[in-house]
Each structure stands twice: as structure tokens, then as C-alpha cells.
């Protein structure tokens, strides 16, 4: 068996399962035919590579085909799975972002073949058709763009602007619908033989209709879609702290992404190989040509015009892509700052504080929220409910655990955090039990319910307990509460995406049960253990422990692909697949990728055997434990938000001997980060200290709601390759 061919078949099966199975019959037939053709071309290329007698040119073509598919098809399949999963759960923002990823992967695949695979052939037609059918299928699943735009502009007291953006949304919706309709019309009409007058008239009329529709729709969108005025509004510093700015950015990205996808769909409108066959039928080489030459000439001319429009109109639109990319780059820092920053204070200020925009990065003005009895906060958590996923103005679940002096655990309250208005509402006690930490995931059964995981810390023992929170805010305890061999100071849970990261060396170790998307029970639970060098991991009712990157640490956090650990010595991350690989005994420890911000952590020298002095009590003390990174929140916008305590050590004379005084200075910091999983490197920095001197025992950042779409659009504009042009057609002959 050929493992590459087996993988290709599995990827085609996945696309069929998550896309083709729900297409209308015409779409499904076209998609199935295109995937069969791609598989046949791939199998043919593999045979050529194995043929000792094949020419060097043939082998090069075959290698280009197999390399392009092996490298890029997995990313396209990942986009299909992500789009299907997102739209199924109502998450239209991430669904739109996944469509952009499908587009990017498809264009990378076609672009790589354009550069190296020689003349235009069947493989190009198959790939164009696959991309086009996927965009046609997923595009209409998004909510009305016009309605989103109108909703976003409400409250701005700008009636004229509202009329403008309403027209923009209508034009883009209409343009996308027109191109999608034309694609289906052409797929049905182009195979029609030209052997009867009736068929020739039918093809002629359809081609005329399609060409007129394409050009009229392009004219409308070009005139009405005034994107640059909105771009300037977003770049204006006077607007960037307005409450509506994040929502308008989301609509702006969605509008441009839809228009961009429509033009990709236009480029993949027809199978050029099929057009070539029709041109041959309409040429003088057809024995029937001499009987009605004007009919064949008319069809020939329109086929050439159709291909010219398919090539020219997207180029006209794409002339503005460089300018749009520069606009996105200019507002990217603002988009990151417009995420929601929340921290839990320390000492006598153990309340929640929240801020967004320039109040975080420039003025240091945080909005306080006193919850419960006040000044008793221990832990909090914000999570996205399923009903809010995909909204440009969501509300987040807010859980808050208090701290009682007699115990490390406390009462738990639940309410809502609105990131648009920065307001907390509906807080109430939901459990008489006492907990140390809390996390939540959407319930796979009820879109209005959540699974809530609570942690208990009793020092040498602990547990994680499962509850369900219903739509009324009532918490019902479940019958699942595994004990742990040490107290649990942090609990986190994650439902893994439908595929692992492409370059993850441990990707193959991930269990298939954990790759089922959003609506299933097989999540991964993590517990940070008190005074331990291990992490507790629970998946599929299998309880395990894996080594942490250091002998002791402070806490953990998670994102869709990584578990993060932080503590006195720095921070580290490992993929969930790496953790599973460790649990399965394939590797001894997760592949931790670490970063140590030495300048911020400060002096780590313990000066063994020396005296340490407490400046407040004026007494000798043991070495005071290093704090380092007290809390860390990795955000999907590529930033880290952290509470870091910097230590300085100074010597002093006390009682005739040298004593050391440790000064710990806490502050809040942010930094950009990136992970190169292939090289095993975590690139962080530089760290920026937030103004105002806030101190925090815990931090969390939620990205601006439209971040997934913003990032996918920027990536698409950055990486879109030059498309393969239609084959050069010869001029219409009038004599043989």
C-alpha cells in the first residue's frame, strides 16, 4: 500500500463527509467528479514517478503534482473541517475565517502547480472546481452581511453612513450570489454538445446571460462598495476607542473577505479543459461548422470573452489588495489593544478590574468590579458560551471564586461580562460548595448550557468536579469528581480542533476520539497541582500525570493547540498532541518549548548559606521563594498578558554580617509571541509594561471578537499566489 495515496483518500473522504454530503445534488456531483479527477491525476503521477522509462520532464511534472497536493491539501481539508464545525455550532466569525483558510490553501495549491507543473491540464481543472464548489457551498451559510452592517452602525447617529453601508452589504451579498449562481449554470451548460440548433441557441443564450451578469455585478460592487472610506475611519485615532470600533472592524473584514472570495470563485468559475473542448466543437475543424458558421462563431467568441472576464475582473479587484493589506497592518496593533484585559487585584484590592484600548496601553485606567463580599477574590474565568460564538459583540461567562481565610477554597459566583460596554451583570452565587478555581466549556447537548469544571485545593490532596450550568444560571453538580494526589490550584479544559498542527511532530499520537470538533464529550482536562512537578491530565476518563518543565511551577492555561505552564523560572508550552504522546508512552515527557524573561524575573541567586532579612519585620528569614510569572494568559491574537514580579537583591550589614534583602516588584506586561513548532522555539517580546502600576494575582485576555477573521484575511492578502492564467487560445480560424 502507498501511504501517500492512502492519506489522499482519507482526506477526500473527510471533505466528502463534512461538505459534499450536505451539498445540493448538482454541487455534490461536480464536487465528486473533481475529487475523482484529482485522485486519478495523483495516481497517474505516482505511476510516472515509479516508471523507470518515464522522461525527465514527465517525472518533474509528476513530482510537482504530488508535492503540491501532499503539502497543501491537508491545510484545505483542515479548513473544511473547521468551517463545518464552526457553522454547525453557529460560530460565523470563525466559520468565515475558515473559508478564508480554504481559499488560501486552495490558491497555494494551484499557485504552486502554476509555477512548476507545466502546461494547463486536467489537474488544474479539478483543483479549480474543488475550490469553487467549497466556496459556493460554505459561502451562503454566513448570516446576512447587510444585517450585520446595519446592526454595527446603529447608535452612531449617522443616517447617511448607514445608507452607504447598507448599499455596500447589499452589493457584496448580491455579487457573491451572482457568481455562485453563474458557476452552477455554467457547470450544467458547458458539457452540452453543439450538434443541434436547439443546443447551440441554448449555450449561446446562457453564455450571454452569464457574461452580462458578471459584468453588471462587478460594476455595481465597484461603484457602491466604498471600502476606503471605512478603512480611513478605522485608522483614525479619534475613532479607535469608540465602543463600536471592534464591531465595525469585524463587518469591514467580513465585507472585504466576501468580495475577495467572490473573485476567487470567479477565477475558478469553469473548468478550462471543458472550455477547450467546447472551443474545439465551435471551431472550423467541426465538420458541421460550414452549415451554420455564424452560430459556432458566436459561441466561440463568447467562450473567449468568458475566459477573459474570469482573468481580468479579479485582477482589477486585486489591484487594491496591497493597499488593503497595508491598512490591516496599520490597525493590527489597535485590534490587539481592543481585546478585553481583565485582572484580579492583590492584597486589599482583590476585586476584578477590566479595560480595553488605549486605557490599557496609555492611561492605565481600569474599571473596578466588586463581586461577592469584596476584596476576597481568589480566581476568575471568562469563557465563550456557544450561543455567543461568532457574534461581533458577544457576552462572556464570568465565574468568580472567593477566598476564605480558613481555607484555600471559597464561594463561587456566576454572571456575565460584556466586552463592548465593559460591564458585569447578573452575578449571583451558584454553589454553596467551596472551590479554588473554575473553568467552563460549551455543552455538546444544549447550546444554552455549559460544562463547568471546579477545582479544590486541600494541600496534599485535591479534586476536579464536573457541573452543568443551564440557561437560567443554575448550577447542577454532576457525578464525576476524580481525586488528585495534590491540591489543584488551576483547572483548564479544552476541546481540541478537528486536526492537529501540520508540523507537530506528535500529531500522529493524537487520539481520533479527541478530534471530533466542538460537539462531543471527549475534551482534555488539565489540573495544575500544588507543590508538584507534574500536571494532572484527564481525557476519555483516563487519569494521568505528565512531567512539568520544571520541578515546581505556579499555574497553567490552555489554548486550542497548546497547554501553557508558568512559574518562578519562566513560561513554557507543549501541544496537546505532545501531552497525549507522553501519556501513551511514546515520549517520556511533553515537548516543552520554554521562554525565560530573565530581565523581568530579576535576580534568581539564592546565596546559599547566607542570611536573608525582612525589611518589614526587621528579622532574619529563610530565602524568600521566587515569584516570577504569577499569572499568564496566552491570547489567540498572538499576545501574552502576564503578571510578573521582578526581584532585586541588595546586600546589607546586619549584626556584623552581610544579610540580603529581596525586593519584589509586581507589574502587568504584554508581549507578542510566535511559536515555531518545527524548530521547537517560542519567540517572545519585547515585553511592554502597562502603565498605572496595577498588581494582579491573576490575568486573562480575550481577543477582539473578529480576530479570527481579521487574521485570516491578512494571511490571505499576504500569501495569495499568482493564479494560473487560462491557457493561451489560438485565434478563431476561418479556413482549414
PDB file of N, CA and C in Angstrom, residues 325-385:
ATOM      1  N   UNK A 325      -3.967  45.431   2.492  1.00  0.00           N
ATOM      2  CA  UNK A 325      -3.027  44.785   3.419  1.00  0.00           C
ATOM      3  C   UNK A 325      -2.315  45.831   4.271  1.00  0.00           C
ATOM      4  N   UNK A 326      -1.924  46.932   3.684  1.00  0.00           N
ATOM      5  CA  UNK A 326      -1.274  47.988   4.455  1.00  0.00           C
ATOM      6  C   UNK A 326      -2.223  48.582   5.489  1.00  0.00           C
ATOM      7  N   UNK A 327      -3.497  48.668   5.126  1.00  0.00           N
ATOM      8  CA  UNK A 327      -4.496  49.157   6.086  1.00  0.00           C
ATOM      9  C   UNK A 327      -4.601  48.206   7.279  1.00  0.00           C
ATOM     10  N   UNK A 328      -4.675  46.902   7.000  1.00  0.00           N
ATOM     11  CA  UNK A 328      -4.778  45.927   8.091  1.00  0.00           C
ATOM     12  C   UNK A 328      -3.540  45.954   8.975  1.00  0.00           C
ATOM     13  N   UNK A 329      -2.374  46.097   8.365  1.00  0.00           N
ATOM     14  CA  UNK A 329      -1.147  46.176   9.163  1.00  0.00           C
ATOM     15  C   UNK A 329      -1.154  47.419  10.059  1.00  0.00           C
ATOM     16  N   UNK A 330      -1.716  48.508   9.544  1.00  0.00           N
ATOM     17  CA  UNK A 330      -1.724  49.751  10.316  1.00  0.00           C
ATOM     18  C   UNK A 330      -2.633  49.649  11.532  1.00  0.00           C
ATOM     19  N   UNK A 331      -3.747  48.936  11.394  1.00  0.00           N
ATOM     20  CA  UNK A 331      -4.684  48.869  12.519  1.00  0.00           C
ATOM     21  C   UNK A 331      -4.499  47.601  13.358  1.00  0.00           C
ATOM     22  N   UNK A 332      -3.581  46.736  12.980  1.00  0.00           N
ATOM     23  CA  UNK A 332      -3.381  45.494  13.740  1.00  0.00           C
ATOM     24  C   UNK A 332      -3.036  45.745  15.206  1.00  0.00           C
ATOM     25  N   UNK A 333      -2.121  46.668  15.538  1.00  0.00           N
ATOM     26  CA  UNK A 333      -1.862  46.926  16.961  1.00  0.00           C
ATOM     27  C   UNK A 333      -3.107  47.409  17.710  1.00  0.00           C
ATOM     28  N   UNK A 334      -3.927  48.211  17.034  1.00  0.00           N
ATOM     29  CA  UNK A 334      -5.153  48.697  17.671  1.00  0.00           C
ATOM     30  C   UNK A 334      -6.109  47.531  17.909  1.00  0.00           C
ATOM     31  N   UNK A 335      -6.210  46.643  16.926  1.00  0.00           N
ATOM     32  CA  UNK A 335      -7.096  45.483  17.078  1.00  0.00           C
ATOM     33  C   UNK A 335      -6.658  44.623  18.254  1.00  0.00           C
ATOM     34  N   UNK A 336      -5.362  44.484  18.449  1.00  0.00           N
ATOM     35  CA  UNK A 336      -4.882  43.727  19.603  1.00  0.00           C
ATOM     36  C   UNK A 336      -5.222  44.446  20.912  1.00  0.00           C
ATOM     37  N   UNK A 337      -5.045  45.761  20.912  1.00  0.00           N
ATOM     38  CA  UNK A 337      -5.337  46.520  22.132  1.00  0.00           C
ATOM     39  C   UNK A 337      -6.826  46.534  22.456  1.00  0.00           C
ATOM     40  N   UNK A 338      -7.678  46.351  21.438  1.00  0.00           N
ATOM     41  CA  UNK A 338      -9.121  46.382  21.683  1.00  0.00           C
ATOM     42  C   UNK A 338      -9.665  45.040  22.179  1.00  0.00           C
ATOM     43  N   UNK A 339      -8.790  44.090  22.459  1.00  0.00           N
ATOM     44  CA  UNK A 339      -9.223  42.926  23.208  1.00  0.00           C
ATOM     45  C   UNK A 339      -9.619  43.335  24.616  1.00  0.00           C
ATOM     46  N   UNK A 340     -10.198  42.403  25.369  1.00  0.00           N
ATOM     47  CA  UNK A 340     -10.625  42.690  26.735  1.00  0.00           C
ATOM     48  C   UNK A 340      -9.568  42.188  27.712  1.00  0.00           C
ATOM     49  N   UNK A 341      -8.991  43.105  28.499  1.00  0.00           N
ATOM     50  CA  UNK A 341      -7.999  42.786  29.519  1.00  0.00           C
ATOM     51  C   UNK A 341      -8.686  42.798  30.886  1.00  0.00           C
ATOM     52  N   UNK A 342      -8.538  41.719  31.625  1.00  0.00           N
ATOM     53  CA  UNK A 342      -9.131  41.641  32.967  1.00  0.00           C
ATOM     54  C   UNK A 342      -8.080  41.100  33.923  1.00  0.00           C
ATOM     55  N   UNK A 343      -8.000  41.694  35.118  1.00  0.00           N
ATOM     56  CA  UNK A 343      -7.098  41.145  36.132  1.00  0.00           C
ATOM     57  C   UNK A 343      -7.766  41.172  37.507  1.00  0.00           C
ATOM     58  N   UNK A 344      -7.292  40.280  38.362  1.00  0.00           N
ATOM     59  CA  UNK A 344      -7.760  40.176  39.740  1.00  0.00           C
ATOM     60  C   UNK A 344      -6.686  40.758  40.642  1.00  0.00           C
ATOM     61  N   UNK A 345      -7.070  41.780  41.422  1.00  0.00           N
ATOM     62  CA  UNK A 345      -6.095  42.508  42.222  1.00  0.00           C
ATOM     63  C   UNK A 345      -5.535  41.697  43.378  1.00  0.00           C
ATOM     64  N   UNK A 346      -4.587  42.298  44.071  1.00  0.00           N
ATOM     65  CA  UNK A 346      -3.902  41.630  45.181  1.00  0.00           C
ATOM     66  C   UNK A 346      -4.162  42.370  46.488  1.00  0.00           C
ATOM     67  N   UNK A 347      -3.703  41.767  47.577  1.00  0.00           N
ATOM     68  CA  UNK A 347      -3.754  42.376  48.908  1.00  0.00           C
ATOM     69  C   UNK A 347      -5.171  42.830  49.258  1.00  0.00           C
ATOM     70  N   UNK A 348      -5.366  44.129  49.521  1.00  0.00           N
ATOM     71  CA  UNK A 348      -6.682  44.642  49.908  1.00  0.00           C
ATOM     72  C   UNK A 348      -7.506  45.063  48.700  1.00  0.00           C
ATOM     73  N   UNK A 349      -7.082  44.700  47.504  1.00  0.00           N
ATOM     74  CA  UNK A 349      -7.821  45.077  46.286  1.00  0.00           C
ATOM     75  C   UNK A 349      -8.120  43.842  45.458  1.00  0.00           C
ATOM     76  N   UNK A 350      -8.605  42.775  46.111  1.00  0.00           N
ATOM     77  CA  UNK A 350      -8.845  41.512  45.416  1.00  0.00           C
ATOM     78  C   UNK A 350     -10.192  41.523  44.700  1.00  0.00           C
ATOM     79  N   UNK A 351     -10.377  42.554  43.893  1.00  0.00           N
ATOM     80  CA  UNK A 351     -11.554  42.688  43.053  1.00  0.00           C
ATOM     81  C   UNK A 351     -11.129  42.556  41.598  1.00  0.00           C
ATOM     82  N   UNK A 352     -12.111  42.499  40.707  1.00  0.00           N
ATOM     83  CA  UNK A 352     -11.819  42.442  39.284  1.00  0.00           C
ATOM     84  C   UNK A 352     -11.648  43.843  38.717  1.00  0.00           C
ATOM     85  N   UNK A 353     -10.775  43.954  37.716  1.00  0.00           N
ATOM     86  CA  UNK A 353     -10.539  45.207  37.005  1.00  0.00           C
ATOM     87  C   UNK A 353     -10.486  44.880  35.520  1.00  0.00           C
ATOM     88  N   UNK A 354     -11.141  45.700  34.697  1.00  0.00           N
ATOM     89  CA  UNK A 354     -11.210  45.432  33.258  1.00  0.00           C
ATOM     90  C   UNK A 354     -10.949  46.705  32.478  1.00  0.00           C
ATOM     91  N   UNK A 355     -10.394  46.538  31.268  1.00  0.00           N
ATOM     92  CA  UNK A 355     -10.121  47.691  30.411  1.00  0.00           C
ATOM     93  C   UNK A 355      -9.901  47.193  28.987  1.00  0.00           C
ATOM     94  N   UNK A 356      -9.969  48.119  28.037  1.00  0.00           N
ATOM     95  CA  UNK A 356      -9.703  47.817  26.641  1.00  0.00           C
ATOM     96  C   UNK A 356      -9.163  49.064  25.968  1.00  0.00           C
ATOM     97  N   UNK A 357      -8.419  48.885  24.872  1.00  0.00           N
ATOM     98  CA  UNK A 357      -7.942  50.008  24.079  1.00  0.00           C
ATOM     99  C   UNK A 357      -6.855  50.810  24.751  1.00  0.00           C
ATOM    100  N   UNK A 358      -6.845  52.093  24.481  1.00  0.00           N
ATOM    101  CA  UNK A 358      -5.767  52.948  24.974  1.00  0.00           C
ATOM    102  C   UNK A 358      -5.786  53.098  26.489  1.00  0.00           C
ATOM    103  N   UNK A 359      -6.913  52.775  27.141  1.00  0.00           N
ATOM    104  CA  UNK A 359      -6.927  52.850  28.604  1.00  0.00           C
ATOM    105  C   UNK A 359      -6.001  51.793  29.205  1.00  0.00           C
ATOM    106  N   UNK A 360      -5.722  50.725  28.456  1.00  0.00           N
ATOM    107  CA  UNK A 360      -4.780  49.704  28.916  1.00  0.00           C
ATOM    108  C   UNK A 360      -3.351  50.136  28.637  1.00  0.00           C
ATOM    109  N   UNK A 361      -3.095  50.553  27.396  1.00  0.00           N
ATOM    110  CA  UNK A 361      -1.718  50.764  26.955  1.00  0.00           C
ATOM    111  C   UNK A 361      -1.186  52.166  27.205  1.00  0.00           C
ATOM    112  N   UNK A 362      -2.077  53.151  27.435  1.00  0.00           N
ATOM    113  CA  UNK A 362      -1.594  54.528  27.553  1.00  0.00           C
ATOM    114  C   UNK A 362      -1.914  55.160  28.910  1.00  0.00           C
ATOM    115  N   UNK A 363      -3.149  55.040  29.346  1.00  0.00           N
ATOM    116  CA  UNK A 363      -3.538  55.782  30.559  1.00  0.00           C
ATOM    117  C   UNK A 363      -3.549  54.923  31.809  1.00  0.00           C
ATOM    118  N   UNK A 364      -3.665  53.592  31.662  1.00  0.00           N
ATOM    119  CA  UNK A 364      -3.683  52.729  32.836  1.00  0.00           C
ATOM    120  C   UNK A 364      -4.934  52.880  33.676  1.00  0.00           C
ATOM    121  N   UNK A 365      -6.064  53.206  33.037  1.00  0.00           N
ATOM    122  CA  UNK A 365      -7.330  53.374  33.757  1.00  0.00           C
ATOM    123  C   UNK A 365      -8.134  52.071  33.672  1.00  0.00           C
ATOM    124  N   UNK A 366      -8.306  51.423  34.802  1.00  0.00           N
ATOM    125  CA  UNK A 366      -9.018  50.160  34.860  1.00  0.00           C
ATOM    126  C   UNK A 366     -10.361  50.340  35.567  1.00  0.00           C
ATOM    127  N   UNK A 367     -11.386  49.691  35.028  1.00  0.00           N
ATOM    128  CA  UNK A 367     -12.719  49.781  35.617  1.00  0.00           C
ATOM    129  C   UNK A 367     -12.860  48.704  36.691  1.00  0.00           C
ATOM    130  N   UNK A 368     -13.151  49.087  37.954  1.00  0.00           N
ATOM    131  CA  UNK A 368     -13.235  48.081  39.032  1.00  0.00           C
ATOM    132  C   UNK A 368     -14.621  47.463  39.144  1.00  0.00           C
ATOM    133  N   UNK A 369     -14.642  46.204  39.586  1.00  0.00           N
ATOM    134  CA  UNK A 369     -15.904  45.498  39.841  1.00  0.00           C
ATOM    135  C   UNK A 369     -15.789  44.772  41.168  1.00  0.00           C
ATOM    136  N   UNK A 370     -16.617  45.155  42.125  1.00  0.00           N
ATOM    137  CA  UNK A 370     -16.633  44.468  43.417  1.00  0.00           C
ATOM    138  C   UNK A 370     -17.671  43.359  43.350  1.00  0.00           C
ATOM    139  N   UNK A 371     -17.195  42.127  43.497  1.00  0.00           N
ATOM    140  CA  UNK A 371     -18.072  40.957  43.386  1.00  0.00           C
ATOM    141  C   UNK A 371     -18.088  40.232  44.725  1.00  0.00           C
ATOM    142  N   UNK A 372     -19.238  39.717  45.089  1.00  0.00           N
ATOM    143  CA  UNK A 372     -19.346  38.993  46.350  1.00  0.00           C
ATOM    144  C   UNK A 372     -19.182  39.936  47.526  1.00  0.00           C
ATOM    145  N   UNK A 373     -18.394  39.505  48.521  1.00  0.00           N
ATOM    146  CA  UNK A 373     -18.188  40.306  49.723  1.00  0.00           C
ATOM    147  C   UNK A 373     -17.155  41.411  49.506  1.00  0.00           C
ATOM    148  N   UNK A 374     -16.464  41.374  48.388  1.00  0.00           N
ATOM    149  CA  UNK A 374     -15.471  42.395  48.108  1.00  0.00           C
ATOM    150  C   UNK A 374     -14.119  42.043  48.677  1.00  0.00           C
ATOM    151  N   UNK A 375     -13.093  42.273  47.897  1.00  0.00           N
ATOM    152  CA  UNK A 375     -11.700  42.059  48.320  1.00  0.00           C
ATOM    153  C   UNK A 375     -11.422  40.623  48.765  1.00  0.00           C
ATOM    154  N   UNK A 376     -12.162  39.691  48.219  1.00  0.00           N
ATOM    155  CA  UNK A 376     -11.957  38.292  48.609  1.00  0.00           C
ATOM    156  C   UNK A 376     -11.693  37.402  47.388  1.00  0.00           C
ATOM    157  N   UNK A 377     -11.370  37.984  46.232  1.00  0.00           N
ATOM    158  CA  UNK A 377     -11.200  37.188  45.028  1.00  0.00           C
ATOM    159  C   UNK A 377     -10.010  36.234  45.094  1.00  0.00           C
ATOM    160  N   UNK A 378     -10.214  35.008  44.629  1.00  0.00           N
ATOM    161  CA  UNK A 378      -9.138  34.028  44.537  1.00  0.00           C
ATOM    162  C   UNK A 378      -8.852  33.697  43.070  1.00  0.00           C
ATOM    163  N   UNK A 379      -9.861  33.383  42.312  1.00  0.00           N
ATOM    164  CA  UNK A 379      -9.712  33.051  40.903  1.00  0.00           C
ATOM    165  C   UNK A 379     -10.950  33.530  40.144  1.00  0.00           C
ATOM    166  N   UNK A 380     -10.779  33.770  38.847  1.00  0.00           N
ATOM    167  CA  UNK A 380     -11.914  34.070  37.982  1.00  0.00           C
ATOM    168  C   UNK A 380     -11.662  33.408  36.630  1.00  0.00           C
ATOM    169  N   UNK A 381     -12.692  33.318  35.831  1.00  0.00           N
ATOM    170  CA  UNK A 381     -12.557  32.766  34.478  1.00  0.00           C
ATOM    171  C   UNK A 381     -13.619  33.360  33.584  1.00  0.00           C
ATOM    172  N   UNK A 382     -13.218  33.758  32.372  1.00  0.00           N
ATOM    173  CA  UNK A 382     -14.154  34.170  31.333  1.00  0.00           C
ATOM    174  C   UNK A 382     -14.107  33.118  30.229  1.00  0.00           C
ATOM    175  N   UNK A 383     -15.269  32.652  29.805  1.00  0.00           N
ATOM    176  CA  UNK A 383     -15.338  31.680  28.723  1.00  0.00           C
ATOM    177  C   UNK A 383     -16.447  32.070  27.763  1.00  0.00           C
ATOM    178  N   UNK A 384     -16.320  31.580  26.521  1.00  0.00           N
ATOM    179  CA  UNK A 384     -17.290  31.913  25.478  1.00  0.00           C
ATOM    180  C   UNK A 384     -18.407  30.880  25.437  1.00  0.00           C
ATOM    181  N   UNK A 385     -19.657  31.277  25.683  1.00  0.00           N
ATOM    182  CA  UNK A 385     -20.769  30.331  25.531  1.00  0.00           C
ATOM    183  C   UNK A 385     -21.037  30.053  24.054  1.00  0.00           C
TER     184      UNK A 385
END
